[in-house]
PDB file of C-alpha atoms in Angstrom:
ATOM      1  CA  ARG A 106       0.013   0.020  -0.012  1.00 72.00           C
ATOM      2  CA  ASN A 107       1.209   3.444  -0.989  1.00 73.00           C
ATOM      3  CA  ASN A 108       4.378   2.034  -2.579  1.00 74.00           C
ATOM      4  CA  ILE A 109       5.479   2.949  -6.005  1.00 69.00           C
ATOM      5  CA  ARG A 110       6.958   0.112  -7.989  1.00 69.00           C
ATOM      6  CA  ILE A 111       8.817   0.170 -11.339  1.00 66.00           C
ATOM      7  CA  ALA A 112       9.521  -2.973 -13.030  1.00 65.00           C
ATOM      8  CA  ASP A 113      11.147  -4.032 -16.302  1.00 62.00           C
ATOM      9  CA  PHE A 114      12.016  -7.757 -16.518  1.00 54.00           C
ATOM     10  CA  GLY A 115      13.426  -7.528 -20.048  1.00 55.00           C
ATOM     11  CA  MET A 116      16.825  -8.398 -18.512  1.00 57.00           C
ATOM     12  CA  ALA A 117      16.366  -9.871 -15.177  1.00 56.00           C
ATOM     13  CA  SER A 118      18.723 -12.078 -13.147  1.00 62.00           C
ATOM     14  CA  LEU A 119      18.399 -13.873  -9.870  1.00 60.00           C
ATOM     15  CA  GLN A 120      21.031 -12.994  -7.464  1.00 58.00           C
ATOM     16  CA  VAL A 121      21.516 -15.591  -4.702  1.00 63.00           C
ATOM     17  CA  GLY A 122      22.970 -14.507  -1.411  1.00 71.00           C
ATOM     18  CA  ASP A 123      26.224 -12.469  -1.692  1.00 75.00           C
ATOM     19  CA  SER A 124      26.996 -13.710  -5.176  1.00 78.00           C
ATOM     20  CA  LEU A 125      28.030 -11.202  -7.799  1.00 78.00           C
ATOM     21  CA  LEU A 126      26.520 -10.899 -11.233  1.00 75.00           C
ATOM     22  CA  GLU A 127      28.512 -10.809 -14.482  1.00 70.00           C
ATOM     23  CA  THR A 128      25.837 -10.084 -17.189  1.00 72.00           C
ATOM     24  CA  SER A 129      26.276  -6.641 -18.803  1.00 71.00           C
ATOM     25  CA  CYS A 130      22.688  -5.395 -19.043  1.00 68.00           C
ATOM     26  CA  GLY A 131      20.655  -2.208 -18.976  1.00 70.00           C
ATOM     27  CA  SER A 132      20.334   0.926 -20.974  1.00 85.00           C
ATOM     28  CA  PRO A 133      23.560   2.938 -20.896  1.00 90.00           C
ATOM     29  CA  HIS A 134      21.829   6.024 -19.314  1.00 94.00           C
ATOM     30  CA  TYR A 135      20.620   3.859 -16.308  1.00 92.00           C
ATOM     31  CA  ALA A 136      23.460   1.319 -16.028  1.00 92.00           C
ATOM     32  CA  CYS A 137      25.832   1.794 -13.021  1.00 94.00           C
ATOM     33  CA  PRO A 138      29.591   2.305 -13.535  1.00 96.00           C
ATOM     34  CA  GLU A 139      30.589  -1.172 -12.473  1.00 96.00           C
ATOM     35  CA  VAL A 140      28.375  -2.554 -15.257  1.00 93.00           C
ATOM     36  CA  ILE A 141      29.691  -0.146 -17.768  1.00 93.00           C
ATOM     37  CA  ARG A 142      33.343  -1.186 -16.768  1.00 93.00           C
ATOM     38  CA  GLY A 143      32.381  -4.881 -17.313  1.00 91.00           C
ATOM     39  CA  GLU A 144      33.081  -5.813 -13.692  1.00 93.00           C
ATOM     40  CA  LYS A 145      31.226  -8.292 -11.587  1.00 91.00           C
ATOM     41  CA  TYR A 146      28.641  -6.394  -9.577  1.00 90.00           C
ATOM     42  CA  ASP A 147      26.072  -6.588  -6.831  1.00 90.00           C
ATOM     43  CA  GLY A 148      22.525  -6.538  -8.531  1.00 86.00           C
ATOM     44  CA  ARG A 149      21.034  -4.829  -5.584  1.00 87.00           C
ATOM     45  CA  LYS A 150      23.507  -1.897  -5.741  1.00 92.00           C
ATOM     46  CA  ALA A 151      23.103  -1.702  -9.500  1.00 91.00           C
ATOM     47  CA  ASP A 152      19.326  -1.492  -8.951  1.00 89.00           C
ATOM     48  CA  VAL A 153      19.808   1.381  -6.445  1.00 94.00           C
ATOM     49  CA  TRP A 154      21.908   3.313  -9.101  1.00 95.00           C
ATOM     50  CA  SER A 155      19.211   2.825 -11.641  1.00 92.00           C
ATOM     51  CA  CYS A 156      16.424   3.875  -9.288  1.00 92.00           C
ATOM     52  CA  GLY A 157      18.430   7.064  -8.393  1.00 96.00           C
ATOM     53  CA  VAL A 158      18.670   7.864 -12.241  1.00 97.00           C
ATOM     54  CA  ILE A 159      14.931   7.291 -12.529  1.00 94.00           C
ATOM     55  CA  LEU A 160      14.115   9.439  -9.527  1.00 95.00           C
ATOM     56  CA  PHE A 161      16.464  12.224 -10.847  1.00 98.00           C
ATOM     57  CA  ALA A 162      14.619  12.148 -14.271  1.00 97.00           C
ATOM     58  CA  LEU A 163      11.128  12.254 -12.495  1.00 95.00           C
ATOM     59  CA  LEU A 164      12.254  15.229 -10.415  1.00 96.00           C
ATOM     60  CA  VAL A 165      14.316  17.243 -12.966  1.00 97.00           C
ATOM     61  CA  GLY A 166      12.771  16.198 -16.253  1.00 97.00           C
ATOM     62  CA  ALA A 167      16.145  15.212 -17.668  1.00 97.00           C
ATOM     63  CA  LEU A 168      18.687  12.452 -17.197  1.00 98.00           C
ATOM     64  CA  PRO A 169      21.739  13.108 -14.992  1.00 98.00           C
ATOM     65  CA  PHE A 170      24.020  11.579 -17.740  1.00 97.00           C
ATOM     66  CA  ASP A 171      23.435  12.268 -21.326  1.00 96.00           C
ATOM     67  CA  ASP A 172      25.317  12.695 -24.593  1.00 96.00           C
ATOM     68  CA  ASP A 173      24.671  12.025 -28.235  1.00 96.00           C
ATOM     69  CA  ASN A 174      27.995  10.194 -28.395  1.00 97.00           C
ATOM     70  CA  LEU A 175      27.721   6.830 -26.723  1.00 95.00           C
ATOM     71  CA  ARG A 176      31.474   6.786 -25.703  1.00 96.00           C
ATOM     72  CA  GLN A 177      31.103  10.114 -23.948  1.00 97.00           C
ATOM     73  CA  LEU A 178      27.953   9.040 -22.303  1.00 96.00           C
ATOM     74  CA  LEU A 179      29.605   6.060 -20.826  1.00 96.00           C
ATOM     75  CA  GLU A 180      32.546   8.164 -19.639  1.00 97.00           C
ATOM     76  CA  LYS A 181      30.117  10.422 -17.915  1.00 97.00           C
ATOM     77  CA  VAL A 182      28.471   7.526 -16.288  1.00 96.00           C
ATOM     78  CA  LYS A 183      31.863   6.084 -14.974  1.00 96.00           C
ATOM     79  CA  ARG A 184      32.852   9.511 -13.638  1.00 96.00           C
ATOM     80  CA  GLY A 185      29.431   9.886 -11.992  1.00 94.00           C
ATOM     81  CA  VAL A 186      29.658  13.850 -12.097  1.00 92.00           C
ATOM     82  CA  PHE A 187      26.317  15.360 -12.739  1.00 96.00           C
ATOM     83  CA  HIS A 188      24.638  18.731 -12.164  1.00 96.00           C
ATOM     84  CA  MET A 189      22.081  18.956  -9.334  1.00 97.00           C
ATOM     85  CA  PRO A 190      19.591  21.661  -9.994  1.00 97.00           C
ATOM     86  CA  HIS A 191      19.088  24.289  -7.378  1.00 96.00           C
ATOM     87  CA  PHE A 192      15.405  23.615  -6.989  1.00 97.00           C
ATOM     88  CA  ILE A 193      15.886  20.162  -5.777  1.00 97.00           C
ATOM     89  CA  PRO A 194      15.423  20.211  -1.931  1.00 96.00           C
ATOM     90  CA  PRO A 195      18.538  19.360   0.210  1.00 97.00           C
ATOM     91  CA  ASP A 196      17.108  16.063   1.640  1.00 96.00           C
ATOM     92  CA  CYS A 197      16.231  14.936  -1.952  1.00 96.00           C
ATOM     93  CA  GLN A 198      19.730  16.083  -3.049  1.00 97.00           C
ATOM     94  CA  SER A 199      21.353  13.873  -0.447  1.00 96.00           C
ATOM     95  CA  LEU A 200      19.200  10.938  -1.477  1.00 96.00           C
ATOM     96  CA  LEU A 201      20.145  11.282  -5.043  1.00 97.00           C
ATOM     97  CA  ARG A 202      23.752  11.648  -4.450  1.00 97.00           C
ATOM     98  CA  GLY A 203      23.646   8.632  -2.211  1.00 97.00           C
ATOM     99  CA  MET A 204      21.797   6.530  -4.765  1.00 97.00           C
ATOM    100  CA  ILE A 205      23.926   7.838  -7.819  1.00 98.00           C
ATOM    101  CA  GLU A 206      27.223   7.060  -6.075  1.00 98.00           C
ATOM    102  CA  VAL A 207      30.010   5.791  -8.295  1.00 98.00           C
ATOM    103  CA  ASP A 208      31.662   3.876  -5.447  1.00 97.00           C
ATOM    104  CA  ALA A 209      29.337   0.862  -5.050  1.00 96.00           C
ATOM    105  CA  ALA A 210      30.639   0.275  -1.512  1.00 95.00           C
ATOM    106  CA  ARG A 211      29.320   3.815  -0.553  1.00 96.00           C
ATOM    107  CA  ARG A 212      26.144   3.731  -2.474  1.00 96.00           C
ATOM    108  CA  LEU A 213      22.969   3.689  -0.441  1.00 95.00           C
ATOM    109  CA  THR A 214      21.277   0.383   0.047  1.00 84.00           C
ATOM    110  CA  ARG A 215      17.511  -0.162   0.076  1.00 68.00           C
ATOM    111  CA  TRP A 216      17.798  -0.756   3.859  1.00 63.00           C
ATOM    112  CA  GLN A 217      19.305   2.573   4.671  1.00 56.00           C
ATOM    113  CA  GLU A 218      17.142   5.473   5.508  1.00 49.00           C
TER     114      GLU A 218
END
């Protein structure tokens, strides 16, 4: 009740326990840096990144990382540097920065508040 759910199972993978995933999937605009770099990754942390990108797009009306050139887009995602508009409330900015965090170890988890 009162929960928003966004789902797309076009490329879904079951992650068991603490195992890491290897399948490179996702749209470049929404894929986390570790997926872009071709590294093994924690699917839960990758999902938090993607949800952060979706939340940013809903609030701002634009993606945090965009470029007509795919190579440049991928570099932007790997660097994780994006412009936070001034009209985003500070609490929301903090949430977005925690979700769209390049360092997966520092990225928010779904259990954090």
